[in-house]
Amino acid sequence: MNVANKTPFALTTPLYYVNDLPHIGSAYTTIAADVIARFHRLHDRDVLLITGTDEHGQKIERTAERLERSPQDHCDKIAAGFVTAWQQLKILYDRFSRTTSPRHTAIVQEFFHRVWEQGDIYLSQQQGWYCVECEEFKEARELLANHHCAIHINRAAEWRDEQNYFFRLSKYQDQLEALYEAQPEFIQPEIRRNEVLSFVRQGLQDFSISRVNLAWGIPVPVDPSHTLYVWFDALLGYITALLDPEEEPTLANALKKWWPINLHLIGKDILRFHAVYWPAMLISAALPLPGCVFGHGHLTREGQKMGKSLGNTLDPLVLVDRYGADAVRYYFLKEIEFGRDGDFSESRFVNILNADLANDLGNLLNRTLKMALKYCDGQVPIVSNSDIPAAHPLKCLGLTLGDRVAQAYENLAFSHACEAVLALVRAGNKFLDQQAPWTLYKQGNQATVNQILYTVLESVRLAAYLLSPIVPTTSSKIYQQLGFSIEFENGYSVPYTTHAQWGHLPGAQTLNTPQPVFQRLEAESS
Ligand code: MSP
């Protein structure tokens, strides 16, 4: 991902199933996507962040039935829950794609015809074990005893023996292998790419794209006694999302500005659909391919797999209520190397937030502001940058930090971005302790005091700016206390070219009253 050019950048989260309200897994993907989008907006890039809901299929039909709601009513309720959740998590999405919208049906029908015209769809007999929870046929060897699904261990897969329409995936074996070879960055990280390569090498089989006896779906355009398989329909939701709100729903309109999508961010469990089925469908329809599919890891709780059966699911909104959106966003991106599996532990959560944001960053600002009020009339000291030696411990780190952090964001290495910023903050605390400006002030050494306070305030500013995609509320508070009238929460474009540079804090700027920017957290037993 190169941020130097100003071409549009489109990225997606998965379109989430509406069998239930958002869980921490869906929140995780969405927070990461939002951080990437915010980072690109700082570069003044035209960004389109797509999220939404996947509303058809047997799983949703049965959920609605169980709750005695009509399927559409159920979908409307849960989709509204996603919108609220994303607002609370400070997600700035541009499009919310719902697969039950009539516009989506139009796109799916047109796409289906393209693939049909290619001769890539045919009718045949489907026999196999179907896990409704996964919405996927399983090989017998993938199942546990009594044909229970390995992911949904309480649920038995159901035997199906019916006529289905199939997509000719096998035809695209060579083209897919050539794609993975020619564009190694298409599947990331490396471990996921290897998984896909070994799956594809075993030989691709055609997959069924229609269901019979399923009312809740889009009818197959050439045979309305079938409905389309929910995944065939759902992946196309990414294309529907590209339409401008009032635009006629045609493929040509949808594809003209934002296609191909630069990045599909997903969890590793849905890698095959995105890295194998999806590009094959697109090649069949003669469309260019997305830039990258990134499959992140899974989250566990206190070391255990999360699930309703274990009763240990984690509601992201309970966490937000308790600790605030910034805390939730920071923990998951700082603590877990993106791409790997990771754990949520409440004590670790509280410790990390208190150490990094309340103590290291918050206290550094607080004590430096207090000193600036006392020793510098509440203003940013006027210091000429050229008077600060290049070897100065903070300047030296600060001069290259913007580039290093940009590189980390571009590589989706969020924890590295946080670490690099925190290294400057910690150096700031150490520097202040060593220099003891309170003593120098008493000795009448104002010029040195000015330089010390300037370099520390500037370090805090730079840290706040570079963390703003992750903790926009905290960064806004820091900027405001430093005297800027800038806020990051609503995606205000604050240019990277200037604000990520060391030395951007203007001398003589009036500072505001110090207030804690991040309240210390207390663990609550849930
Ligand atoms: N509807 C499909 C996606 C269709 S995209 C065209 C779907 N939806 S989902 O709601 O079940 O899953 C959405 C995302 O949540 C996936 O990326 C999945 O990996 C993620 N997670 C679900 N549980 C998770 C964890 N415990 N940890 C991290 N993410 C996990 O699949």
XYZ file of C-alpha atoms and ligand atoms in Angstrom:
557
model
C 0.000 0.000 0.000
C 1.621 3.199 -1.084
C 0.250 6.321 0.511
C 2.373 8.662 -1.556
C -0.107 8.763 -4.420
C -3.566 10.211 -4.125
C -5.542 7.496 -5.856
C -8.718 6.389 -4.094
C -8.383 3.756 -1.423
C -11.304 1.401 -0.783
C -11.331 -1.175 1.971
C -13.891 -3.521 3.462
C -14.735 -5.361 6.630
C -16.672 -8.591 6.167
C -20.423 -8.132 5.872
C -21.483 -9.552 9.191
C -24.149 -12.165 9.696
C -27.197 -10.818 11.453
C -27.851 -13.930 13.494
C -26.734 -11.867 16.455
C -25.485 -8.436 17.516
C -21.783 -7.613 16.995
C -19.360 -9.653 19.048
C -15.753 -8.905 19.827
C -14.581 -10.691 16.640
C -16.602 -8.415 14.391
C -15.603 -5.391 16.464
C -11.933 -6.351 16.090
C -12.006 -6.438 12.280
C -14.004 -3.230 12.146
C -11.704 -1.307 14.516
C -8.676 -2.339 12.468
C -10.374 -1.282 9.236
C -11.316 2.061 10.772
C -7.738 2.674 11.878
C -6.458 2.007 8.366
C -9.100 4.298 6.880
C -8.253 7.064 9.349
C -4.541 6.691 8.605
C -5.182 7.102 4.873
C -7.457 10.098 5.472
C -4.583 11.793 7.299
C -2.755 11.510 3.985
C -5.623 13.336 2.354
C -6.440 10.276 0.349
C -9.937 9.653 -0.944
C -11.035 6.760 1.273
C -14.082 4.509 1.172
C -14.570 2.269 4.184
C -17.229 -0.343 3.561
C -18.926 -2.394 6.203
C -22.391 -3.902 6.438
C -24.464 -6.979 7.020
C -24.970 -10.338 5.345
C -28.652 -11.037 5.814
C -29.759 -13.993 3.713
C -29.493 -17.749 4.110
C -30.707 -20.546 6.260
C -28.931 -19.440 9.431
C -30.747 -16.090 9.432
C -34.050 -17.627 8.342
C -33.930 -20.053 11.273
C -32.823 -17.419 13.770
C -35.781 -15.206 12.815
C -38.137 -18.167 13.057
C -36.873 -19.022 16.522
C -37.407 -15.445 17.631
C -40.845 -15.391 15.998
C -39.970 -12.462 13.795
C -40.242 -12.086 10.047
C -36.764 -12.444 8.535
C -36.756 -8.862 7.275
C -37.889 -7.523 10.605
C -35.160 -9.468 12.307
C -32.517 -8.215 9.862
C -33.637 -4.609 10.314
C -33.330 -4.888 14.090
C -29.886 -6.454 14.079
C -28.525 -4.227 11.303
C -29.572 -1.225 13.435
C -27.637 -2.792 16.322
C -24.503 -2.898 14.171
C -24.890 0.767 13.250
C -25.175 1.719 16.922
C -22.230 -0.444 17.917
C -19.989 1.084 15.285
C -20.964 4.567 16.393
C -20.029 3.739 19.961
C -16.693 2.341 18.851
C -16.030 5.546 16.865
C -15.988 3.757 13.539
C -16.171 6.210 10.640
C -17.481 4.066 7.828
C -18.545 5.482 4.484
C -20.912 2.736 3.316
C -23.080 0.255 5.153
C -23.997 -2.487 2.692
C -27.067 -4.628 3.428
C -27.618 -7.667 1.288
C -31.419 -7.416 1.585
C -31.488 -4.044 -0.184
C -33.216 -4.111 -3.600
C -30.152 -2.428 -5.115
C -28.091 -5.390 -4.097
C -30.480 -7.802 -5.817
C -30.044 -5.874 -9.050
C -26.245 -6.114 -8.831
C -26.354 -9.823 -8.005
C -28.636 -10.556 -10.964
C -26.404 -8.699 -13.390
C -23.291 -10.389 -12.070
C -24.944 -13.807 -12.193
C -25.774 -13.269 -15.870
C -22.178 -12.435 -16.700
C -20.951 -15.651 -15.108
C -23.823 -17.599 -16.684
C -22.897 -16.245 -20.134
C -19.362 -17.531 -19.568
C -20.814 -21.017 -19.204
C -19.501 -21.193 -15.638
C -22.773 -22.217 -13.990
C -24.411 -25.607 -14.408
C -26.995 -27.813 -12.668
C -25.865 -30.962 -10.888
C -26.478 -33.143 -7.843
C -25.074 -32.011 -4.505
C -24.561 -34.529 -1.779
C -22.826 -33.711 1.441
C -22.803 -32.478 5.032
C -23.895 -28.895 5.452
C -23.178 -26.835 8.557
C -25.871 -24.171 8.711
C -23.900 -22.159 11.285
C -20.934 -21.955 8.901
C -23.207 -21.857 5.834
C -20.757 -24.266 4.253
C -20.555 -27.858 3.026
C -18.004 -29.854 5.000
C -15.913 -32.834 4.068
C -16.764 -35.850 6.262
C -13.143 -35.823 7.500
C -13.545 -32.234 8.756
C -16.399 -33.239 11.095
C -16.333 -34.557 14.659
C -18.251 -37.581 15.964
C -21.956 -37.659 14.980
C -21.150 -35.244 12.175
C -20.797 -32.333 14.525
C -19.071 -29.301 13.101
C -15.553 -28.718 14.429
C -16.266 -25.002 14.807
C -19.838 -25.242 16.122
C -19.324 -28.270 18.276
C -22.900 -28.394 19.583
C -24.400 -28.484 16.117
C -24.661 -31.448 13.816
C -24.096 -30.847 10.133
C -27.132 -31.785 8.019
C -27.080 -34.266 5.162
C -28.122 -32.763 1.835
C -28.850 -34.584 -1.365
C -30.377 -32.174 -3.846
C -30.026 -30.541 -7.235
C -27.974 -27.351 -7.040
C -26.426 -24.946 -9.483
C -22.640 -25.144 -9.399
C -19.925 -22.608 -10.120
C -17.091 -23.998 -12.240
C -14.296 -23.219 -9.783
C -12.080 -26.013 -11.116
C -11.753 -24.136 -14.408
C -9.857 -21.372 -12.595
C -7.239 -23.530 -10.902
C -4.385 -22.377 -13.160
C -5.399 -18.748 -13.220
C -5.632 -18.631 -9.433
C -2.236 -20.257 -9.023
C -0.791 -17.773 -11.503
C -2.374 -14.919 -9.537
C -0.868 -16.029 -6.208
C 2.497 -16.385 -7.912
C 2.432 -13.061 -9.735
C 0.979 -11.078 -6.804
C 2.338 -12.567 -3.603
C 0.829 -9.647 -1.677
C -2.673 -10.714 -2.752
C -3.010 -12.882 0.361
C -1.526 -11.659 3.627
C 0.039 -12.417 5.992
C 2.392 -15.085 4.725
C 0.928 -17.824 6.904
C -2.506 -17.348 5.319
C -1.027 -17.289 1.864
C 0.588 -20.636 2.550
C -2.708 -22.061 3.789
C -4.424 -21.005 0.598
C -1.616 -22.277 -1.615
C -1.726 -25.710 -0.063
C -5.534 -25.828 -0.276
C -5.500 -24.866 -3.937
C -2.695 -27.298 -4.768
C -4.914 -30.163 -3.637
C -7.132 -29.392 -6.625
C -10.180 -27.137 -6.730
C -13.681 -28.526 -6.949
C -16.723 -26.751 -8.308
C -18.972 -25.478 -5.531
C -22.695 -25.231 -5.280
C -24.134 -21.725 -5.491
C -27.843 -22.400 -5.065
C -30.153 -23.953 -2.529
C -33.611 -25.473 -2.836
C -36.198 -25.286 -0.027
C -34.821 -21.969 1.117
C -37.096 -18.959 0.847
C -34.820 -16.361 2.438
C -32.467 -15.477 -0.376
C -32.206 -14.009 -3.846
C -33.903 -16.218 -6.449
C -31.551 -17.678 -9.058
C -32.259 -15.488 -12.093
C -32.531 -18.408 -14.525
C -34.505 -20.670 -12.167
C -36.543 -19.088 -9.359
C -37.176 -22.466 -7.730
C -33.639 -22.037 -6.349
C -32.225 -19.291 -4.175
C -28.611 -18.204 -4.414
C -26.119 -19.561 -1.925
C -25.588 -16.904 0.729
C -21.848 -16.557 0.061
C -22.305 -15.948 -3.671
C -24.747 -13.201 -2.770
C -22.764 -11.779 0.169
C -19.422 -11.283 -1.581
C -21.202 -9.188 -4.171
C -22.326 -6.905 -1.340
C -18.860 -5.389 -1.602
C -19.684 -4.245 -5.126
C -23.176 -2.979 -4.250
C -21.562 -0.839 -1.556
C -19.633 1.083 -4.191
C -22.779 2.624 -5.670
C -23.446 6.230 -4.799
C -26.680 6.511 -2.810
C -28.945 7.748 -5.617
C -27.245 5.909 -8.456
C -29.002 3.362 -10.651
C -27.825 -0.082 -9.461
C -25.798 -1.352 -12.414
C -22.387 -2.987 -12.378
C -21.009 -0.249 -14.614
C -22.029 2.429 -12.100
C -20.770 0.475 -9.125
C -17.382 -0.227 -10.636
C -16.503 3.125 -12.114
C -14.815 4.904 -9.231
C -13.685 2.588 -6.470
C -13.113 -0.747 -8.129
C -10.925 -2.697 -7.663
C -11.124 -2.585 -3.890
C -7.655 -2.212 -2.377
C -8.065 -4.269 0.766
C -10.465 -6.870 2.115
C -9.898 -7.224 5.845
C -11.268 -10.492 7.217
C -10.786 -13.092 9.930
C -8.825 -16.207 9.019
C -11.934 -18.451 9.103
C -13.350 -16.886 5.950
C -10.134 -16.823 3.992
C -11.084 -19.445 1.424
C -14.167 -17.535 0.335
C -12.210 -14.342 -0.176
C -8.923 -15.641 -1.521
C -10.191 -18.502 -3.700
C -13.911 -18.314 -4.536
C -14.101 -14.538 -4.844
C -11.224 -13.990 -7.301
C -12.473 -16.923 -9.391
C -15.958 -15.391 -9.557
C -14.434 -12.066 -10.564
C -12.228 -13.588 -13.259
C -15.286 -15.359 -14.631
C -17.144 -12.029 -14.768
C -14.094 -10.427 -16.430
C -13.510 -7.961 -13.609
C -10.168 -6.780 -12.218
C -9.166 -8.294 -8.887
C -8.862 -6.664 -5.450
C -5.402 -5.687 -4.259
C -5.164 -7.695 -1.080
C -7.024 -10.030 1.249
C -5.667 -9.805 4.780
C -6.765 -12.541 7.195
C -6.280 -11.611 10.822
C -6.144 -14.048 13.736
C -8.790 -15.067 16.230
C -9.362 -13.804 19.727
C -9.666 -15.925 22.815
C -10.776 -14.857 26.292
C -8.595 -15.540 29.292
C -6.933 -18.214 27.160
C -10.169 -19.971 26.135
C -11.971 -20.063 22.811
C -14.940 -17.694 22.950
C -18.399 -19.033 22.344
C -21.947 -19.038 23.560
C -21.672 -22.630 24.709
C -18.793 -21.741 27.033
C -20.689 -18.667 28.179
C -17.558 -16.543 27.831
C -18.396 -14.278 24.910
C -17.217 -10.729 25.230
C -19.625 -7.943 24.399
C -17.656 -5.062 22.879
C -20.258 -2.561 24.041
C -19.988 -3.647 27.660
C -16.264 -2.956 27.372
C -16.910 0.426 25.770
C -19.370 1.359 28.524
C -16.912 0.356 31.172
C -13.673 1.659 29.747
C -14.404 3.864 26.706
C -13.882 3.321 22.990
C -10.231 4.406 22.940
C -9.328 1.792 25.537
C -10.942 -1.011 23.544
C -9.405 0.126 20.280
C -5.960 0.514 21.813
C -5.893 -2.788 23.658
C -6.693 -4.999 20.696
C -4.357 -3.253 18.290
C -1.442 -2.765 20.675
C -1.610 -6.063 22.488
C -2.127 -8.446 19.577
C 0.195 -8.615 16.645
C -2.174 -8.179 13.720
C -2.411 -11.435 11.824
C -1.810 -13.631 14.875
C -4.276 -15.039 17.362
C -4.575 -13.098 20.590
C -6.166 -13.108 23.981
C -8.359 -10.806 25.983
C -7.605 -10.773 29.666
C -9.275 -8.107 31.734
C -6.354 -7.650 34.095
C -3.960 -7.285 31.199
C -6.359 -4.867 29.541
C -6.434 -2.641 32.616
C -2.681 -2.853 33.141
C -1.754 -1.963 29.579
C -4.127 0.954 29.371
C -2.994 2.351 32.705
C 0.675 1.910 31.894
C 0.650 3.286 28.352
C -2.114 5.854 28.123
C -2.802 6.958 31.708
C 0.768 6.898 33.060
C 3.303 7.167 30.265
C 1.410 9.441 27.891
C -1.191 11.163 30.097
C 1.114 11.932 33.016
C 3.865 13.162 30.759
C 1.535 15.747 29.261
C 0.075 16.635 32.625
C 3.287 17.291 34.446
C 4.893 19.103 31.514
C 1.874 21.367 31.069
C 1.941 22.223 34.762
C 5.583 23.186 34.470
C 4.925 25.233 31.339
C 2.192 27.115 33.214
C 4.602 27.907 36.017
C 7.815 28.475 34.148
C 6.713 29.703 30.716
C 3.527 31.741 31.336
C 1.299 28.991 30.033
C 2.722 29.190 26.527
C 4.701 26.854 24.341
C 8.262 28.079 24.873
C 9.800 29.761 21.864
C 12.766 27.661 20.840
C 14.479 27.623 17.510
C 14.536 24.087 16.208
C 17.992 24.585 14.791
C 19.239 25.272 18.331
C 18.183 21.779 19.387
C 21.061 19.449 18.527
C 20.224 16.575 16.140
C 21.596 14.195 18.774
C 19.024 15.383 21.338
C 17.444 12.166 22.658
C 13.879 13.216 21.822
C 14.518 15.090 18.604
C 16.632 12.229 17.369
C 13.723 9.771 17.828
C 11.115 12.277 16.716
C 12.779 13.135 13.413
C 12.264 9.668 11.970
C 9.176 8.599 13.910
C 6.591 9.802 11.369
C 8.135 7.669 8.632
C 8.596 4.624 10.830
C 5.031 4.759 12.085
C 3.657 5.309 8.579
C 5.498 2.208 7.463
C 4.012 0.236 10.336
C 0.463 1.385 9.529
C 0.982 0.574 5.869
C 2.065 -2.934 6.822
C -0.935 -3.213 9.190
C 1.602 -3.683 11.978
C -0.464 -1.714 14.482
C 1.331 -3.015 17.541
C 4.650 -1.868 16.074
C 3.191 1.560 15.408
C 2.119 1.794 19.068
C 5.475 0.531 20.318
C 7.415 3.046 18.259
C 5.286 5.910 19.561
C 5.491 4.680 23.147
C 9.283 4.534 22.889
C 9.295 8.308 22.324
C 6.881 8.865 25.205
C 8.976 6.788 27.579
C 12.099 8.599 26.449
C 10.248 11.856 27.243
C 9.560 10.762 30.803
C 13.130 9.649 31.309
C 14.507 12.860 29.827
C 12.375 14.993 32.106
C 13.467 13.065 35.187
C 17.124 13.318 34.216
C 17.047 16.998 33.304
C 15.004 18.087 36.343
C 13.847 21.417 34.849
C 12.390 22.388 38.262
C 15.947 22.680 39.587
C 17.212 24.487 36.505
C 14.345 26.969 36.837
C 15.285 27.727 40.424
C 18.846 28.257 39.213
C 17.569 30.807 36.719
C 18.474 28.733 33.679
C 15.391 29.737 31.640
C 16.796 28.999 28.170
C 17.509 25.374 29.078
C 14.136 25.005 30.784
C 12.481 26.313 27.612
C 14.277 23.822 25.449
C 13.499 20.891 27.731
C 9.811 21.725 27.985
C 9.516 22.388 24.282
C 11.034 19.061 23.309
C 8.836 17.151 25.755
C 5.627 18.944 24.720
C 6.532 18.357 21.088
C 7.096 14.657 21.799
C 3.659 14.387 23.374
C 2.094 16.204 20.425
C 3.784 13.957 17.897
C 2.780 10.867 19.860
C -0.841 12.038 20.044
C -0.914 12.720 16.318
C 0.572 9.384 15.329
C -1.780 7.480 17.646
C -4.841 9.427 16.488
C -6.096 6.719 14.099
C -6.247 4.368 17.102
C -7.241 6.646 20.005
C -8.930 9.644 18.366
C -10.587 10.917 21.560
C -7.411 10.901 23.633
C -5.436 12.487 20.808
C -8.033 15.246 20.458
C -7.829 16.020 24.175
C -4.040 16.219 24.000
C -4.116 18.481 20.973
C -6.656 20.755 22.631
C -4.618 21.052 25.820
C -1.618 21.921 23.697
C -3.636 24.829 22.329
C -4.759 23.493 18.941
C -8.377 23.742 17.855
C -8.215 20.407 16.084
C -10.105 17.231 16.768
C -9.518 13.782 15.343
C -12.742 12.004 16.241
C -14.696 13.015 13.181
C -11.921 12.280 10.742
C -10.939 15.920 10.258
C -8.083 15.852 7.819
C -4.967 16.926 9.704
C -2.186 16.534 7.174
C 0.485 13.956 7.848
C 2.978 15.908 5.779
C 3.137 18.623 8.449
C 1.812 17.107 11.695
C 3.920 13.944 11.536
C 7.051 16.097 11.371
C 9.164 16.797 14.410
C 9.005 20.484 15.360
C 5.457 21.258 14.290
C 4.352 22.653 17.672
C 4.313 26.446 17.290
C 6.221 28.472 19.859
C 4.119 30.979 21.865
C 0.933 28.926 21.350
C -1.289 29.347 24.417
C -1.596 26.143 26.404
C -4.779 25.038 28.113
C -5.437 23.887 31.641
C -3.971 20.436 32.281
C -6.621 17.756 32.772
C -6.205 13.996 32.736
C -6.556 12.880 29.097
C -7.039 9.253 30.002
C -8.586 8.253 33.329
C -6.923 5.369 35.133
C -8.993 2.201 34.792
C -10.151 -0.020 37.612
C -10.869 -3.653 36.788
C -14.470 -4.656 37.338
C -15.281 -8.282 37.798
C -17.849 -9.130 35.134
N -21.153 -13.186 6.748
C -19.834 -13.710 6.681
C -18.924 -12.767 5.929
C -19.365 -12.450 4.543
S -18.298 -11.315 3.797
C -18.895 -11.085 2.297
C -19.298 -13.937 8.086
N -19.830 -13.225 9.052
S -19.513 -13.377 10.618
O -20.320 -12.400 11.270
O -19.688 -14.712 11.032
O -18.001 -13.157 10.851
C -17.441 -11.972 10.657
C -16.001 -11.835 11.102
O -15.829 -12.009 12.499
C -15.037 -12.779 10.422
O -13.998 -11.999 9.886
C -14.528 -13.644 11.549
O -13.226 -14.035 11.347
C -14.635 -12.698 12.706
N -14.618 -13.428 13.955
C -15.587 -14.212 14.486
N -15.143 -14.704 15.676
C -13.889 -14.269 15.911
C -13.002 -14.301 16.994
N -13.229 -15.006 18.090
N -11.863 -13.563 16.892
C -11.620 -12.720 15.831
N -12.434 -12.653 14.817
C -13.444 -13.609 14.695
O -18.416 -14.748 8.248
